[in-house]
Amino acid sequence: MTEKTPKRRPGGLKRAHAERQDEVDVEVSAPHAKSSRTKDVAENEDEMSVPLPDSGETDELADLKELYDKAFATLETDSEKAFSLFRGLVHESDRVLRLQAEAGETPPPHLYWVYGMALFCMSELKEEADSFDFLRLASERFARGQELAQDFHDEALDARLKLSDLHERLALGHAKALIGQARVLAHRAAEHPDIAAETLSDRESLVKDAVENFELAVQSAQAAGYSQSVAEPLLIQEISLLQSYVDALAEWDEIERWNGVAIDKLTAALKNHEASPKLWFHLGYCHWSLAKYFLDQDEEDGEEDEEDDDEKSTRYGELIGQAQPYLRKSHGYLAKSQELYGKDNPESVFMLLTLGEVLINLGNCVEAATAVDDDAEESEPSVLDGLTQDQYYERAVAAFNQARQLGGDDYMLPEQFEQFLQDWEEEMQQSEEETD
C-alpha cells in the first residue's frame, strides 16, 4: 500500500462563529444530542451525583435533586426529553433562589451544584457552537456554590451530605465548564484566524482556572480522607479535558505548551502508578497530538493547487520527518498501554484506534524515506525501528480489527479506518491474484 491514508482532523469539525445573546434562551427546542458527548456525561454519573438534604426545611432541594436524577437517567435514551427536564430544572432552581432571596435566606451550595450541572448537561446536548452561554452560566453557578461551601457549617448536614465530597464535585464541575468554554473559543479561533489573538488571553485564563479547580478537587478528596489513589482518576479526567482543548487548537506554540503541561503531569503520576494503562495511553496521545500538527499541515497544503507534484512531495517529506520523532514516542507509550490493558478489555477501544492511526503514519514515514532515498535497493525494503511499511500497516489492521471486536455488535469504526481496512483487503486480494 503506497498511497497516503487520510489522517484525522484535530478536534473534529470546525464550526462557524455565531453571535449569541448574552443570556441563555432555555425555551429553545432540544437538539439531537451528539452521542459521544452525551456518553461522556453519562459515563461520569458517579462523579456527578451528590446527596442532597431531605429534611423538612429542604424539601425543595430534594425535589430538585429528584428532577436532576430523572433528567440524568434519560440522557442516553431520550436526549430531547432530557433537555426538557434540565430546562425545567433551571426554571425551578431560579424560582427557589428567588424565593430564598425574598426571605433573606442564604441558599445552600448544593442548590448551585444542581443548577450548574443542569446547565452543563444542556451544553453537552447542544451543538458546540451553541453551547458557550450554557457553559458560561454553569461555571458561574459552580463558582457561587464554591463560595458558599467555604462558609457552610452544619455538622449534622456535614455528616449526611459529605460536604468535602461536595467541594470536590463543585470544583470538578467548574473545571469542566471552564475547559468547555475554552474549547469553543479555540474552535472559533481556528475557523477565524483573525480573531485568534483576541481570544488567546481569555482561553489561557479559562484553562488555567480549570487546572486550579482540578487541584482543588484533589485537595478536597484528600481532606475527606480518601487514599492517594483518588488522584489518578482525577488526573485522567483533567488530562482528557486538556487534550480535548488541545485538539481544538491550530497554533504550534499553544499545542506544544499544553501538551507539555499534560506530559509533565503524566510523567510524574507514572512514578507511582506505572501499571496504569490509561496513564500510558494519555502519554501516547499527547505525543500523537504533537505529531498530528505536522501531519495536518500536509493535509492543508494538499488543498492548495499552487505547488507542483515534486514540491508537494518534498513538503510532505519534510512534514512527516518532523512528525516522526513524536510518532515513535507515541507508539512506544501506546504499546505499553496495550500490554497493560490486555487483549479483551473493552476500555481499550479508543487506545487501539489511536495506536492504529499512529502505526499507519509510521508506515507512511517508511514510504517517505524510501521516496527520498534514490540509492535504495528495491529488493531491500526500507525499515523504521525494524519494521517495513507493510508490517506497520499489518499491525494497524490488527489494532482496528481488535477495536471493532471489542466495540460490540453495533460498533462501527470511524469512516477513515473502515476505508483503510477496505483498501488493505483489496490490495491483499489483488496481490494474491497476481501471485497466482
PDB file of C-alpha atoms in Angstrom, residues 131-240:
ATOM      1  CA  SER A 131     -23.066  25.711  23.954  1.00  0.00           C
ATOM      2  CA  PHE A 132     -20.907  28.607  25.127  1.00  0.00           C
ATOM      3  CA  ASP A 133     -23.530  30.549  27.084  1.00  0.00           C
ATOM      4  CA  PHE A 134     -24.727  27.408  28.859  1.00  0.00           C
ATOM      5  CA  LEU A 135     -21.132  26.683  29.874  1.00  0.00           C
ATOM      6  CA  ARG A 136     -20.523  30.263  30.988  1.00  0.00           C
ATOM      7  CA  LEU A 137     -23.602  30.263  33.205  1.00  0.00           C
ATOM      8  CA  ALA A 138     -22.745  26.801  34.550  1.00  0.00           C
ATOM      9  CA  SER A 139     -19.273  27.973  35.594  1.00  0.00           C
ATOM     10  CA  GLU A 140     -20.840  30.970  37.366  1.00  0.00           C
ATOM     11  CA  ARG A 141     -23.197  28.689  39.305  1.00  0.00           C
ATOM     12  CA  PHE A 142     -20.386  26.322  40.288  1.00  0.00           C
ATOM     13  CA  ALA A 143     -18.223  29.259  41.386  1.00  0.00           C
ATOM     14  CA  ARG A 144     -21.036  30.624  43.555  1.00  0.00           C
ATOM     15  CA  GLY A 145     -21.525  27.185  45.064  1.00  0.00           C
ATOM     16  CA  GLN A 146     -17.816  27.036  45.895  1.00  0.00           C
ATOM     17  CA  GLU A 147     -18.028  30.421  47.626  1.00  0.00           C
ATOM     18  CA  LEU A 148     -20.973  29.336  49.752  1.00  0.00           C
ATOM     19  CA  ALA A 149     -19.408  25.966  50.572  1.00  0.00           C
ATOM     20  CA  GLN A 150     -16.453  27.701  52.217  1.00  0.00           C
ATOM     21  CA  ASP A 151     -18.702  29.162  54.935  1.00  0.00           C
ATOM     22  CA  PHE A 152     -21.315  26.414  55.107  1.00  0.00           C
ATOM     23  CA  HIS A 153     -21.212  24.959  58.620  1.00  0.00           C
ATOM     24  CA  ASP A 154     -23.770  22.486  59.898  1.00  0.00           C
ATOM     25  CA  GLU A 155     -22.276  19.388  61.495  1.00  0.00           C
ATOM     26  CA  ALA A 156     -25.457  17.367  61.132  1.00  0.00           C
ATOM     27  CA  LEU A 157     -25.680  18.158  57.443  1.00  0.00           C
ATOM     28  CA  ASP A 158     -21.919  17.742  57.003  1.00  0.00           C
ATOM     29  CA  ALA A 159     -22.174  14.134  58.112  1.00  0.00           C
ATOM     30  CA  ARG A 160     -25.202  13.398  55.978  1.00  0.00           C
ATOM     31  CA  LEU A 161     -24.121  15.335  52.875  1.00  0.00           C
ATOM     32  CA  LYS A 162     -20.357  14.598  52.881  1.00  0.00           C
ATOM     33  CA  LEU A 163     -19.511  18.251  52.462  1.00  0.00           C
ATOM     34  CA  SER A 164     -15.913  17.681  51.399  1.00  0.00           C
ATOM     35  CA  ASP A 165     -17.296  15.469  48.640  1.00  0.00           C
ATOM     36  CA  LEU A 166     -19.441  18.407  47.542  1.00  0.00           C
ATOM     37  CA  HIS A 167     -16.343  20.630  47.440  1.00  0.00           C
ATOM     38  CA  GLU A 168     -14.758  18.128  45.071  1.00  0.00           C
ATOM     39  CA  ARG A 169     -17.784  17.908  42.801  1.00  0.00           C
ATOM     40  CA  LEU A 170     -18.227  21.672  42.623  1.00  0.00           C
ATOM     41  CA  ALA A 171     -14.566  22.017  41.644  1.00  0.00           C
ATOM     42  CA  LEU A 172     -14.859  19.277  39.011  1.00  0.00           C
ATOM     43  CA  GLY A 173     -17.998  20.758  37.519  1.00  0.00           C
ATOM     44  CA  HIS A 174     -16.394  24.189  37.429  1.00  0.00           C
ATOM     45  CA  ALA A 175     -13.265  22.833  35.716  1.00  0.00           C
ATOM     46  CA  LYS A 176     -15.301  21.062  33.042  1.00  0.00           C
ATOM     47  CA  ALA A 177     -17.387  24.153  32.315  1.00  0.00           C
ATOM     48  CA  LEU A 178     -14.237  26.295  32.037  1.00  0.00           C
ATOM     49  CA  ILE A 179     -12.495  23.904  29.649  1.00  0.00           C
ATOM     50  CA  GLY A 180     -15.676  23.686  27.602  1.00  0.00           C
ATOM     51  CA  GLN A 181     -15.676  27.458  27.138  1.00  0.00           C
ATOM     52  CA  ALA A 182     -12.005  27.465  26.171  1.00  0.00           C
ATOM     53  CA  ARG A 183     -12.637  24.697  23.632  1.00  0.00           C
ATOM     54  CA  VAL A 184     -15.452  26.656  21.970  1.00  0.00           C
ATOM     55  CA  LEU A 185     -13.230  29.745  21.732  1.00  0.00           C
ATOM     56  CA  ALA A 186     -10.381  27.644  20.307  1.00  0.00           C
ATOM     57  CA  HIS A 187     -12.628  26.275  17.567  1.00  0.00           C
ATOM     58  CA  ARG A 188     -13.750  29.793  16.732  1.00  0.00           C
ATOM     59  CA  ALA A 189     -10.132  30.952  16.548  1.00  0.00           C
ATOM     60  CA  ALA A 190      -9.177  28.026  14.298  1.00  0.00           C
ATOM     61  CA  GLU A 191     -12.097  28.784  11.999  1.00  0.00           C
ATOM     62  CA  HIS A 192     -11.422  32.540  12.006  1.00  0.00           C
ATOM     63  CA  PRO A 193      -7.644  33.145  12.454  1.00  0.00           C
ATOM     64  CA  ASP A 194      -8.224  36.902  12.518  1.00  0.00           C
ATOM     65  CA  ILE A 195      -9.786  36.598  16.000  1.00  0.00           C
ATOM     66  CA  ALA A 196      -7.226  34.105  17.375  1.00  0.00           C
ATOM     67  CA  ALA A 197      -5.140  36.785  19.089  1.00  0.00           C
ATOM     68  CA  GLU A 198      -8.247  38.365  20.603  1.00  0.00           C
ATOM     69  CA  THR A 199      -9.363  35.106  22.226  1.00  0.00           C
ATOM     70  CA  LEU A 200      -5.924  33.943  23.390  1.00  0.00           C
ATOM     71  CA  SER A 201      -5.969  35.759  26.731  1.00  0.00           C
ATOM     72  CA  ASP A 202      -9.484  34.540  27.538  1.00  0.00           C
ATOM     73  CA  ARG A 203      -8.627  30.959  26.589  1.00  0.00           C
ATOM     74  CA  GLU A 204      -5.440  30.945  28.637  1.00  0.00           C
ATOM     75  CA  SER A 205      -7.282  32.293  31.672  1.00  0.00           C
ATOM     76  CA  LEU A 206     -10.072  29.723  31.352  1.00  0.00           C
ATOM     77  CA  VAL A 207      -7.680  26.768  31.093  1.00  0.00           C
ATOM     78  CA  LYS A 208      -5.512  27.987  33.979  1.00  0.00           C
ATOM     79  CA  ASP A 209      -8.608  28.352  36.162  1.00  0.00           C
ATOM     80  CA  ALA A 210      -9.699  24.844  35.153  1.00  0.00           C
ATOM     81  CA  VAL A 211      -6.325  23.378  36.168  1.00  0.00           C
ATOM     82  CA  GLU A 212      -6.577  25.165  39.528  1.00  0.00           C
ATOM     83  CA  ASN A 213     -10.040  23.709  40.078  1.00  0.00           C
ATOM     84  CA  PHE A 214      -8.743  20.201  39.409  1.00  0.00           C
ATOM     85  CA  GLU A 215      -6.094  20.805  42.055  1.00  0.00           C
ATOM     86  CA  LEU A 216      -8.855  21.917  44.429  1.00  0.00           C
ATOM     87  CA  ALA A 217     -10.766  18.720  43.668  1.00  0.00           C
ATOM     88  CA  VAL A 218      -7.749  16.598  44.601  1.00  0.00           C
ATOM     89  CA  GLN A 219      -7.233  18.586  47.806  1.00  0.00           C
ATOM     90  CA  SER A 220     -10.903  18.198  48.736  1.00  0.00           C
ATOM     91  CA  ALA A 221     -10.793  14.453  48.125  1.00  0.00           C
ATOM     92  CA  GLN A 222      -7.701  14.113  50.283  1.00  0.00           C
ATOM     93  CA  ALA A 223      -9.264  16.266  53.023  1.00  0.00           C
ATOM     94  CA  ALA A 224     -12.230  13.899  53.021  1.00  0.00           C
ATOM     95  CA  GLY A 225      -9.877  11.070  53.910  1.00  0.00           C
ATOM     96  CA  TYR A 226      -9.674   9.357  50.530  1.00  0.00           C
ATOM     97  CA  SER A 227      -6.494   7.468  49.739  1.00  0.00           C
ATOM     98  CA  GLN A 228      -3.821   8.827  47.434  1.00  0.00           C
ATOM     99  CA  SER A 229      -5.174   6.565  44.676  1.00  0.00           C
ATOM    100  CA  VAL A 230      -8.007   9.038  44.103  1.00  0.00           C
ATOM    101  CA  ALA A 231      -5.502  11.338  42.395  1.00  0.00           C
ATOM    102  CA  GLU A 232      -5.143   9.023  39.382  1.00  0.00           C
ATOM    103  CA  PRO A 233      -8.770   9.074  38.138  1.00  0.00           C
ATOM    104  CA  LEU A 234      -8.962  12.817  38.809  1.00  0.00           C
ATOM    105  CA  LEU A 235      -5.757  13.342  36.832  1.00  0.00           C
ATOM    106  CA  ILE A 236      -7.120  11.252  33.962  1.00  0.00           C
ATOM    107  CA  GLN A 237     -10.208  13.462  33.866  1.00  0.00           C
ATOM    108  CA  GLU A 238      -8.019  16.560  33.838  1.00  0.00           C
ATOM    109  CA  ILE A 239      -5.749  15.261  31.081  1.00  0.00           C
ATOM    110  CA  SER A 240      -8.720  14.135  28.983  1.00  0.00           C
TER     111      SER A 240
END
